[in-house]
Every structure is written in structure tokens, then in C-alpha cells.
Amino acid sequence: MDAVRRAARPSRRGVLRAGGGAALAAVAGSAVTGCGAGTDDGVAADGTVTVEMWHGQADTAKKALEGLVADFERSHPKIRVKLGGGVLSDVMRQKVTAALAAGSYPDIAYIFGSDLARVARSPQVVDLTDMVRSGPVPWRNYWAASRDAVTLNGRVRAAPAVLDSLAVVCNRKLFREAGLPLPKAGWSWQEFVSCARTLTRSGKGRFGTGWPGTGDEDTVWRLWPLIWDLGGDVVDDGGKNIGFAGTGARALEVVADLARDKSVYVDPKPGSEQMYQVFQSGRMGMVVTGPWQLPDIETAGIDYHVVPLPSFSGRPVTISGPDTWTMFDNGDARTEAARTFLSWLARPEQDVRWDIEAGSLPLSRRTEALPAWQDKVARTEGLSVFTKALETARVRPVHPAYPEVSQALGQAVVAVLLGRSTPEKALRACADDANAALLIPR
């Protein structure tokens, strides 16, 4: 995932999705020309190997990566890592796809976990199974979410890049004014809806909670924990149908209840920035978000409380949305150099710097145990809740049809949020489109 914002830097989700028009224009203008990679063996006369990395980061995350690269190059004088790509991560798949078609592609690219299955169909994607399982950190020491997000058909197709989880951040002041006790772990979605209703003051422009309303992945991934908790899944065991035909409507009932009560602020723009601004201005009681948003909330002076996601069952359930460093084959020398860099980057002493400076959660328990991370947790209210959530967090499947399933469910969520459809009707329309996509051979 990307950078959290301090002062002028964009939020993590904002980095994922902001500036789409300009970024797409950059793809059109530079995806084929100027790629720089894939055209030679990258080995200079003195034996130095240059690795091309399309990082997709902005502002503070980019600065953090530049610092790490500089340290790597000092300790590995025969390897140079050239940071580039020219686009933010939200359109990286399009650029990489065009570059692969042109035969001029990078050695490493930042690819969303939800896009990995599509990208990994290319024979140029390097299988990293041996690398991660013999790496400096034992593979089982990584959180399950980190491992699952990069594993396709039993093979590791990328290296974990960043990690997060979802929880609920509450405004303590608004809870006090409403006479509500702060929620605790184990609370229910019914209690969440009730709290949102009580916190809402329509005459004062105050909302109980918020939900992204664009139908994109930011809209959708908030619903998967509800579906999983009810026993559903993204795709059924046969792989030809959605796995939430029997649970999706009940999950959408939570959305419908919020909309019916007019207790939810529906953010009409990609990136959820307006929703977060409403919370940070003191006009929203609860927001479902990740650790990337905590610096903004602190900067806004909000007295906040973090609690795990509600559930139907009483069991802890949340979602993690890991993204990846995906490697591409540009010959033995560059591939080996890229492996060396990613293995170095995964070491706890580097991972903890990336986590603290760029807003990720630790990729492994070994990183989590480091004093630097423990100090960060001690200084950051609620950060421990997000980290503990990784013990039970699930990830979206690495499935080539996932984008179509997500798009169909996103349309259903928006239809319910805006009162245009009932959960049952919206789910039926979603199932028709998503099941059709799952039938397409890939």
C-alpha cells in the first residue's frame, strides 16, 4: 500500500486512486516508449547491474523508498536500483501490461494484490517461490495475509510490499455528546448501525459513519468481512459462481439500514478523501479505515478510539489489502540483482523503516517484535488494534476474474447506498454479471 499523509502528502487510499486522468495520460504517452527496461542485460563494463523499479509511490513513501535504495546501493556497490515508472500505483497494471506487450518492461513493479492474477499470466513474471521460502525471514513468519496475497495456484508470484487491515475509528467527543459508551471488541453490526443512528445530527451536518460511493474497490472491500463472517466467500469452491449468493443480501442489509437511517455519508469521489475530511472536521462519529489514516486524524486534533470491526458472529474478522513487488524476467543478471534487492528489502531492519515511514503494517512477526515498531505502537493510539487484526485478517482471492466480481458488487453496494435498489435485487444483478465473468476461460 502507499503513503499515509502528513500535512500535504496524500492518504494511502488517495495515492492508490488519485490523479487517475493524469496518470492514464502518462500511460498513453509513455507506456511503450521510454520504458528503459527489457532492452539490454543491464550489465555495465565494470560488472555493475542496473535494476529498473516502477514504484508507483508519491511524496513521503517515495522519499522513504529512495532512502532505502541509497542504503542498499552503499552495501551492494555492484547493483544499482533505478526508480521510475512515471505513474502512481492505481494505473500501474495498465502501464505494465502495455510494456509487456511492447517487450520493454521493468524488473520490479508495484502491483495491487487485486491485479496480481491478471499480471501473473505473463510468462515474464518471475516465480518467487524459492526466493521467499529460502529468504532471510522464514516464510511462515509472515502474516497469513502477506503470504496469501502473493500466492497463486500454490506458487508465490510476487513479494509482499505493504500490509494493512480495517478497523473502526471513533470520535470520542461525539460519543460522549450522544451519551454512548465507546464500543469494544466483539461488538455487532447491529450495534454499529444503532450507534451510527444515534450519532447522526442531520440538522448539524453530522453523520454516524461514511462509506465510499463510487463502486470501486474502496467501496467493495469494506463489505467482504461481513460476507466472510456470514460464511460466504468471493468465489465458490467450484470456481464458476460467486460464493456470496446466499450471504451477500444479508451483508448489504447493513448498508441498507445505514442508508435508510440517513446516518451514512456517501462519498461521491474516488479516494474517499471527502469522507475522511468529514470525520477529521468532527462531523462524523465513526469511520471504517486503516492505519494509514491515523496521522491525518492526529493532525486534525481528533480525540479518537480504535476498535476492531463489528461482526455477526462475535468472532474477530477483518480484511487486509496487501500489495506486491512483482518481478519480471530481463535476463539472469538483472533477475538475480532484483532478487537480491527484494530479499534485502524484506529484512526486518528494512521492513520496519518502510512501515514507519510509508504507513505499512509489519510484513512479519519478526518485524513486529523489533523495538522500533514497538515504540511506534506505544506512541500511536490504536495502532496495536490494526496489527492484532492481522492474526485473523483475510485477503481477496488471487483470481483473474476478481476485478469483474468486484465491479459487479461495487454497483450493488452503490445502488443500496443511494436507495436505488433493495439488497435482494442488487445482489441478483451482481450475481448475474459476476457469474458471467467467472465462466470466461482465463
mmCIF file with all atom_site columns, C-alpha atoms in Angstrom, residues 115-274:
data_model
loop_
_atom_site.group_PDB
_atom_site.id
_atom_site.type_symbol
_atom_site.label_atom_id
_atom_site.label_alt_id
_atom_site.label_comp_id
_atom_site.label_asym_id
_atom_site.label_entity_id
_atom_site.label_seq_id
_atom_site.pdbx_PDB_ins_code
_atom_site.Cartn_x
_atom_site.Cartn_y
_atom_site.Cartn_z
_atom_site.occupancy
_atom_site.B_iso_or_equiv
_atom_site.pdbx_formal_charge
_atom_site.auth_seq_id
_atom_site.auth_comp_id
_atom_site.auth_asym_id
_atom_site.auth_atom_id
_atom_site.pdbx_PDB_model_num
ATOM 1   C CA . ASP A 1 115 ? -4.364  -7.140  -10.015 1.00 0.00 ? 115 ASP A CA 1
ATOM 2   C CA . LEU A 1 116 ? -1.691  -9.798  -9.471  1.00 0.00 ? 116 LEU A CA 1
ATOM 3   C CA . ALA A 1 117 ? -3.600  -12.703 -11.034 1.00 0.00 ? 117 ALA A CA 1
ATOM 4   C CA . ARG A 1 118 ? -4.021  -10.741 -14.274 1.00 0.00 ? 118 ARG A CA 1
ATOM 5   C CA . VAL A 1 119 ? -0.387  -9.678  -14.434 1.00 0.00 ? 119 VAL A CA 1
ATOM 6   C CA . ALA A 1 120 ? 0.939   -13.118 -13.442 1.00 0.00 ? 120 ALA A CA 1
ATOM 7   C CA . ARG A 1 121 ? -0.491  -14.635 -16.620 1.00 0.00 ? 121 ARG A CA 1
ATOM 8   C CA . SER A 1 122 ? 2.516   -13.189 -18.396 1.00 0.00 ? 122 SER A CA 1
ATOM 9   C CA . PRO A 1 123 ? 5.380   -15.694 -18.797 1.00 0.00 ? 123 PRO A CA 1
ATOM 10  C CA . GLN A 1 124 ? 7.751   -12.819 -17.996 1.00 0.00 ? 124 GLN A CA 1
ATOM 11  C CA . VAL A 1 125 ? 6.608   -12.738 -14.348 1.00 0.00 ? 125 VAL A CA 1
ATOM 12  C CA . VAL A 1 126 ? 9.257   -14.436 -12.209 1.00 0.00 ? 126 VAL A CA 1
ATOM 13  C CA . ASP A 1 127 ? 8.195   -17.231 -9.874  1.00 0.00 ? 127 ASP A CA 1
ATOM 14  C CA . LEU A 1 128 ? 9.476   -16.261 -6.411  1.00 0.00 ? 128 LEU A CA 1
ATOM 15  C CA . THR A 1 129 ? 8.558   -19.435 -4.536  1.00 0.00 ? 129 THR A CA 1
ATOM 16  C CA . ASP A 1 130 ? 12.153  -20.496 -3.953  1.00 0.00 ? 130 ASP A CA 1
ATOM 17  C CA . MET A 1 131 ? 13.270  -16.962 -3.081  1.00 0.00 ? 131 MET A CA 1
ATOM 18  C CA . VAL A 1 132 ? 10.732  -16.295 -0.350  1.00 0.00 ? 132 VAL A CA 1
ATOM 19  C CA . ARG A 1 133 ? 10.974  -19.745 1.181   1.00 0.00 ? 133 ARG A CA 1
ATOM 20  C CA . SER A 1 134 ? 14.749  -19.504 1.472   1.00 0.00 ? 134 SER A CA 1
ATOM 21  C CA . GLY A 1 135 ? 14.808  -15.796 2.292   1.00 0.00 ? 135 GLY A CA 1
ATOM 22  C CA . PRO A 1 136 ? 16.129  -14.007 5.368   1.00 0.00 ? 136 PRO A CA 1
ATOM 23  C CA . VAL A 1 137 ? 12.717  -14.193 7.081   1.00 0.00 ? 137 VAL A CA 1
ATOM 24  C CA . PRO A 1 138 ? 11.057  -17.639 7.398   1.00 0.00 ? 138 PRO A CA 1
ATOM 25  C CA . TRP A 1 139 ? 8.023   -17.727 5.127   1.00 0.00 ? 139 TRP A CA 1
ATOM 26  C CA . ARG A 1 140 ? 5.746   -18.927 7.938   1.00 0.00 ? 140 ARG A CA 1
ATOM 27  C CA . ASN A 1 141 ? 6.843   -15.881 9.965   1.00 0.00 ? 141 ASN A CA 1
ATOM 28  C CA . TYR A 1 142 ? 4.964   -13.640 7.554   1.00 0.00 ? 142 TYR A CA 1
ATOM 29  C CA . TRP A 1 143 ? 1.354   -12.884 8.398   1.00 0.00 ? 143 TRP A CA 1
ATOM 30  C CA . ALA A 1 144 ? -1.029  -15.189 6.547   1.00 0.00 ? 144 ALA A CA 1
ATOM 31  C CA . ALA A 1 145 ? -2.417  -12.172 4.706   1.00 0.00 ? 145 ALA A CA 1
ATOM 32  C CA . SER A 1 146 ? 1.056   -11.375 3.350   1.00 0.00 ? 146 SER A CA 1
ATOM 33  C CA . ARG A 1 147 ? 1.503   -14.934 2.101   1.00 0.00 ? 147 ARG A CA 1
ATOM 34  C CA . ASP A 1 148 ? -1.981  -15.448 0.674   1.00 0.00 ? 148 ASP A CA 1
ATOM 35  C CA . ALA A 1 149 ? -1.951  -12.193 -1.290  1.00 0.00 ? 149 ALA A CA 1
ATOM 36  C CA . VAL A 1 150 ? 1.022   -13.277 -3.406  1.00 0.00 ? 150 VAL A CA 1
ATOM 37  C CA . THR A 1 151 ? 0.226   -16.986 -3.818  1.00 0.00 ? 151 THR A CA 1
ATOM 38  C CA . LEU A 1 152 ? -1.490  -18.260 -6.950  1.00 0.00 ? 152 LEU A CA 1
ATOM 39  C CA . ASN A 1 153 ? -2.095  -21.970 -7.558  1.00 0.00 ? 153 ASN A CA 1
ATOM 40  C CA . GLY A 1 154 ? 0.382   -22.846 -4.829  1.00 0.00 ? 154 GLY A CA 1
ATOM 41  C CA . ARG A 1 155 ? 3.206   -20.721 -6.273  1.00 0.00 ? 155 ARG A CA 1
ATOM 42  C CA . VAL A 1 156 ? 4.498   -17.393 -4.964  1.00 0.00 ? 156 VAL A CA 1
ATOM 43  C CA . ARG A 1 157 ? 4.163   -14.948 -7.847  1.00 0.00 ? 157 ARG A CA 1
ATOM 44  C CA . ALA A 1 158 ? 5.363   -11.753 -6.133  1.00 0.00 ? 158 ALA A CA 1
ATOM 45  C CA . ALA A 1 159 ? 6.912   -10.429 -2.934  1.00 0.00 ? 159 ALA A CA 1
ATOM 46  C CA . PRO A 1 160 ? 4.667   -8.755  -0.332  1.00 0.00 ? 160 PRO A CA 1
ATOM 47  C CA . ALA A 1 161 ? 5.134   -4.988  -0.478  1.00 0.00 ? 161 ALA A CA 1
ATOM 48  C CA . VAL A 1 162 ? 2.786   -3.417  2.066   1.00 0.00 ? 162 VAL A CA 1
ATOM 49  C CA . LEU A 1 163 ? 0.162   -4.618  4.509   1.00 0.00 ? 163 LEU A CA 1
ATOM 50  C CA . ASP A 1 164 ? -2.862  -3.114  6.235   1.00 0.00 ? 164 ASP A CA 1
ATOM 51  C CA . SER A 1 165 ? -6.153  -4.038  7.920   1.00 0.00 ? 165 SER A CA 1
ATOM 52  C CA . LEU A 1 166 ? -9.526  -2.416  8.547   1.00 0.00 ? 166 LEU A CA 1
ATOM 53  C CA . ALA A 1 167 ? -10.901 -1.313  11.921  1.00 0.00 ? 167 ALA A CA 1
ATOM 54  C CA . VAL A 1 168 ? -13.291 1.369   13.156  1.00 0.00 ? 168 VAL A CA 1
ATOM 55  C CA . VAL A 1 169 ? -12.027 4.746   14.382  1.00 0.00 ? 169 VAL A CA 1
ATOM 56  C CA . CYS A 1 170 ? -14.460 6.561   16.698  1.00 0.00 ? 170 CYS A CA 1
ATOM 57  C CA . ASN A 1 171 ? -14.657 10.233  17.677  1.00 0.00 ? 171 ASN A CA 1
ATOM 58  C CA . ARG A 1 172 ? -14.666 10.147  21.496  1.00 0.00 ? 172 ARG A CA 1
ATOM 59  C CA . LYS A 1 173 ? -16.177 13.640  21.804  1.00 0.00 ? 173 LYS A CA 1
ATOM 60  C CA . LEU A 1 174 ? -19.195 12.807  19.643  1.00 0.00 ? 174 LEU A CA 1
ATOM 61  C CA . PHE A 1 175 ? -19.772 9.560   21.533  1.00 0.00 ? 175 PHE A CA 1
ATOM 62  C CA . ARG A 1 176 ? -19.772 11.477  24.827  1.00 0.00 ? 176 ARG A CA 1
ATOM 63  C CA . GLU A 1 177 ? -22.190 14.093  23.479  1.00 0.00 ? 177 GLU A CA 1
ATOM 64  C CA . ALA A 1 178 ? -24.526 11.334  22.264  1.00 0.00 ? 178 ALA A CA 1
ATOM 65  C CA . GLY A 1 179 ? -24.358 9.550   25.622  1.00 0.00 ? 179 GLY A CA 1
ATOM 66  C CA . LEU A 1 180 ? -22.928 6.423   24.011  1.00 0.00 ? 180 LEU A CA 1
ATOM 67  C CA . PRO A 1 181 ? -20.275 4.194   25.562  1.00 0.00 ? 181 PRO A CA 1
ATOM 68  C CA . LEU A 1 182 ? -17.297 3.544   23.300  1.00 0.00 ? 182 LEU A CA 1
ATOM 69  C CA . PRO A 1 183 ? -17.613 0.193   21.526  1.00 0.00 ? 183 PRO A CA 1
ATOM 70  C CA . LYS A 1 184 ? -15.430 -2.733  22.498  1.00 0.00 ? 184 LYS A CA 1
ATOM 71  C CA . ALA A 1 185 ? -14.038 -5.741  20.667  1.00 0.00 ? 185 ALA A CA 1
ATOM 72  C CA . GLY A 1 186 ? -16.781 -8.270  19.975  1.00 0.00 ? 186 GLY A CA 1
ATOM 73  C CA . TRP A 1 187 ? -19.492 -5.726  19.186  1.00 0.00 ? 187 TRP A CA 1
ATOM 74  C CA . SER A 1 188 ? -22.059 -6.436  16.491  1.00 0.00 ? 188 SER A CA 1
ATOM 75  C CA . TRP A 1 189 ? -23.054 -4.870  13.203  1.00 0.00 ? 189 TRP A CA 1
ATOM 76  C CA . GLN A 1 190 ? -26.474 -4.206  14.744  1.00 0.00 ? 190 GLN A CA 1
ATOM 77  C CA . GLU A 1 191 ? -24.714 -2.156  17.426  1.00 0.00 ? 191 GLU A CA 1
ATOM 78  C CA . PHE A 1 192 ? -22.711 -0.356  14.723  1.00 0.00 ? 192 PHE A CA 1
ATOM 79  C CA . VAL A 1 193 ? -25.933 0.627   12.918  1.00 0.00 ? 193 VAL A CA 1
ATOM 80  C CA . SER A 1 194 ? -27.540 1.706   16.197  1.00 0.00 ? 194 SER A CA 1
ATOM 81  C CA . CYS A 1 195 ? -24.511 3.831   17.121  1.00 0.00 ? 195 CYS A CA 1
ATOM 82  C CA . ALA A 1 196 ? -24.498 5.460   13.681  1.00 0.00 ? 196 ALA A CA 1
ATOM 83  C CA . ARG A 1 197 ? -28.186 6.320   14.042  1.00 0.00 ? 197 ARG A CA 1
ATOM 84  C CA . THR A 1 198 ? -27.689 7.869   17.490  1.00 0.00 ? 198 THR A CA 1
ATOM 85  C CA . LEU A 1 199 ? -24.589 9.806   16.443  1.00 0.00 ? 199 LEU A CA 1
ATOM 86  C CA . THR A 1 200 ? -26.317 11.381  13.435  1.00 0.00 ? 200 THR A CA 1
ATOM 87  C CA . ARG A 1 201 ? -27.478 15.005  13.700  1.00 0.00 ? 201 ARG A CA 1
ATOM 88  C CA . SER A 1 202 ? -28.811 15.887  10.269  1.00 0.00 ? 202 SER A CA 1
ATOM 89  C CA . GLY A 1 203 ? -29.560 19.483  11.264  1.00 0.00 ? 203 GLY A CA 1
ATOM 90  C CA . LYS A 1 204 ? -25.909 19.980  12.204  1.00 0.00 ? 204 LYS A CA 1
ATOM 91  C CA . GLY A 1 205 ? -24.495 18.151  9.171   1.00 0.00 ? 205 GLY A CA 1
ATOM 92  C CA . ARG A 1 206 ? -23.258 15.330  11.386  1.00 0.00 ? 206 ARG A CA 1
ATOM 93  C CA . PHE A 1 207 ? -23.144 11.725  10.224  1.00 0.00 ? 207 PHE A CA 1
ATOM 94  C CA . GLY A 1 208 ? -22.835 8.490   12.137  1.00 0.00 ? 208 GLY A CA 1
ATOM 95  C CA . THR A 1 209 ? -20.423 6.966   9.645   1.00 0.00 ? 209 THR A CA 1
ATOM 96  C CA . GLY A 1 210 ? -19.323 7.045   5.993   1.00 0.00 ? 210 GLY A CA 1
ATOM 97  C CA . TRP A 1 211 ? -18.943 4.735   3.009   1.00 0.00 ? 211 TRP A CA 1
ATOM 98  C CA . PRO A 1 212 ? -17.229 5.281   -0.362  1.00 0.00 ? 212 PRO A CA 1
ATOM 99  C CA . GLY A 1 213 ? -19.910 5.573   -3.042  1.00 0.00 ? 213 GLY A CA 1
ATOM 100 C CA . THR A 1 214 ? -18.051 5.251   -6.337  1.00 0.00 ? 214 THR A CA 1
ATOM 101 C CA . GLY A 1 215 ? -18.402 1.490   -6.795  1.00 0.00 ? 215 GLY A CA 1
ATOM 102 C CA . ASP A 1 216 ? -14.647 0.955   -6.963  1.00 0.00 ? 216 ASP A CA 1
ATOM 103 C CA . GLU A 1 217 ? -12.527 -1.370  -4.851  1.00 0.00 ? 217 GLU A CA 1
ATOM 104 C CA . ASP A 1 218 ? -12.577 1.129   -1.988  1.00 0.00 ? 218 ASP A CA 1
ATOM 105 C CA . THR A 1 219 ? -16.361 0.665   -1.913  1.00 0.00 ? 219 THR A CA 1
ATOM 106 C CA . VAL A 1 220 ? -16.244 -3.109  -2.166  1.00 0.00 ? 220 VAL A CA 1
ATOM 107 C CA . TRP A 1 221 ? -13.511 -4.308  0.154   1.00 0.00 ? 221 TRP A CA 1
ATOM 108 C CA . ARG A 1 222 ? -15.346 -2.955  3.199   1.00 0.00 ? 222 ARG A CA 1
ATOM 109 C CA . LEU A 1 223 ? -18.152 -5.464  2.544   1.00 0.00 ? 223 LEU A CA 1
ATOM 110 C CA . TRP A 1 224 ? -16.065 -8.643  2.298   1.00 0.00 ? 224 TRP A CA 1
ATOM 111 C CA . PRO A 1 225 ? -15.585 -9.022  6.090   1.00 0.00 ? 225 PRO A CA 1
ATOM 112 C CA . LEU A 1 226 ? -19.368 -9.084  6.519   1.00 0.00 ? 226 LEU A CA 1
ATOM 113 C CA . ILE A 1 227 ? -19.740 -11.718 3.793   1.00 0.00 ? 227 ILE A CA 1
ATOM 114 C CA . TRP A 1 228 ? -16.917 -13.853 5.198   1.00 0.00 ? 228 TRP A CA 1
ATOM 115 C CA . ASP A 1 229 ? -18.337 -13.644 8.712   1.00 0.00 ? 229 ASP A CA 1
ATOM 116 C CA . LEU A 1 230 ? -21.665 -14.923 7.422   1.00 0.00 ? 230 LEU A CA 1
ATOM 117 C CA . GLY A 1 231 ? -19.933 -17.933 5.854   1.00 0.00 ? 231 GLY A CA 1
ATOM 118 C CA . GLY A 1 232 ? -19.726 -16.660 2.284   1.00 0.00 ? 232 GLY A CA 1
ATOM 119 C CA . ASP A 1 233 ? -16.728 -16.218 0.035   1.00 0.00 ? 233 ASP A CA 1
ATOM 120 C CA . VAL A 1 234 ? -15.758 -14.285 -3.066  1.00 0.00 ? 234 VAL A CA 1
ATOM 121 C CA . VAL A 1 235 ? -15.848 -17.332 -5.365  1.00 0.00 ? 235 VAL A CA 1
ATOM 122 C CA . ASP A 1 236 ? -17.428 -20.689 -4.557  1.00 0.00 ? 236 ASP A CA 1
ATOM 123 C CA . ASP A 1 237 ? -15.475 -23.942 -4.344  1.00 0.00 ? 237 ASP A CA 1
ATOM 124 C CA . GLY A 1 238 ? -16.258 -24.828 -7.944  1.00 0.00 ? 238 GLY A CA 1
ATOM 125 C CA . GLY A 1 239 ? -14.805 -21.569 -9.206  1.00 0.00 ? 239 GLY A CA 1
ATOM 126 C CA . LYS A 1 240 ? -17.697 -20.912 -11.605 1.00 0.00 ? 240 LYS A CA 1
ATOM 127 C CA . ASN A 1 241 ? -20.008 -18.877 -9.390  1.00 0.00 ? 241 ASN A CA 1
ATOM 128 C CA . ILE A 1 242 ? -19.817 -16.248 -6.689  1.00 0.00 ? 242 ILE A CA 1
ATOM 129 C CA . GLY A 1 243 ? -19.552 -17.581 -3.173  1.00 0.00 ? 243 GLY A CA 1
ATOM 130 C CA . PHE A 1 244 ? -21.864 -14.999 -1.601  1.00 0.00 ? 244 PHE A CA 1
ATOM 131 C CA . ALA A 1 245 ? -25.181 -15.695 -3.334  1.00 0.00 ? 245 ALA A CA 1
ATOM 132 C CA . GLY A 1 246 ? -26.650 -16.758 -0.006  1.00 0.00 ? 246 GLY A CA 1
ATOM 133 C CA . THR A 1 247 ? -24.945 -14.192 2.225   1.00 0.00 ? 247 THR A CA 1
ATOM 134 C CA . GLY A 1 248 ? -24.474 -11.073 0.128   1.00 0.00 ? 248 GLY A CA 1
ATOM 135 C CA . ALA A 1 249 ? -28.002 -9.753  0.610   1.00 0.00 ? 249 ALA A CA 1
ATOM 136 C CA . ARG A 1 250 ? -27.750 -10.017 4.395   1.00 0.00 ? 250 ARG A CA 1
ATOM 137 C CA . ALA A 1 251 ? -24.412 -8.177  4.323   1.00 0.00 ? 251 ALA A CA 1
ATOM 138 C CA . LEU A 1 252 ? -25.991 -5.494  2.133   1.00 0.00 ? 252 LEU A CA 1
ATOM 139 C CA . GLU A 1 253 ? -28.794 -5.123  4.703   1.00 0.00 ? 253 GLU A CA 1
ATOM 140 C CA . VAL A 1 254 ? -26.269 -3.364  6.948   1.00 0.00 ? 254 VAL A CA 1
ATOM 141 C CA . VAL A 1 255 ? -25.638 -0.879  4.147   1.00 0.00 ? 255 VAL A CA 1
ATOM 142 C CA . ALA A 1 256 ? -29.386 -0.530  3.583   1.00 0.00 ? 256 ALA A CA 1
ATOM 143 C CA . ASP A 1 257 ? -30.007 0.148   7.284   1.00 0.00 ? 257 ASP A CA 1
ATOM 144 C CA . LEU A 1 258 ? -27.420 2.926   7.294   1.00 0.00 ? 258 LEU A CA 1
ATOM 145 C CA . ALA A 1 259 ? -28.905 4.454   4.150   1.00 0.00 ? 259 ALA A CA 1
ATOM 146 C CA . ARG A 1 260 ? -32.456 4.173   5.482   1.00 0.00 ? 260 ARG A CA 1
ATOM 147 C CA . ASP A 1 261 ? -31.459 5.970   8.671   1.00 0.00 ? 261 ASP A CA 1
ATOM 148 C CA . LYS A 1 262 ? -29.621 8.647   6.671   1.00 0.00 ? 262 LYS A CA 1
ATOM 149 C CA . SER A 1 263 ? -26.731 8.035   9.071   1.00 0.00 ? 263 SER A CA 1
ATOM 150 C CA . VAL A 1 264 ? -24.094 7.381   6.402   1.00 0.00 ? 264 VAL A CA 1
ATOM 151 C CA . TYR A 1 265 ? -22.142 9.972   4.422   1.00 0.00 ? 265 TYR A CA 1
ATOM 152 C CA . VAL A 1 266 ? -21.757 8.617   0.890   1.00 0.00 ? 266 VAL A CA 1
ATOM 153 C CA . ASP A 1 267 ? -18.518 9.889   -0.630  1.00 0.00 ? 267 ASP A CA 1
ATOM 154 C CA . PRO A 1 268 ? -19.136 10.528  -4.336  1.00 0.00 ? 268 PRO A CA 1
ATOM 155 C CA . LYS A 1 269 ? -15.479 10.856  -5.321  1.00 0.00 ? 269 LYS A CA 1
ATOM 156 C CA . PRO A 1 270 ? -12.694 8.259   -5.724  1.00 0.00 ? 270 PRO A CA 1
ATOM 157 C CA . GLY A 1 271 ? -10.187 8.055   -2.914  1.00 0.00 ? 271 GLY A CA 1
ATOM 158 C CA . SER A 1 272 ? -12.601 8.640   -0.012  1.00 0.00 ? 272 SER A CA 1
ATOM 159 C CA . GLU A 1 273 ? -10.930 11.974  0.741   1.00 0.00 ? 273 GLU A CA 1
ATOM 160 C CA . GLN A 1 274 ? -14.227 13.783  1.354   1.00 0.00 ? 274 GLN A CA 1
#
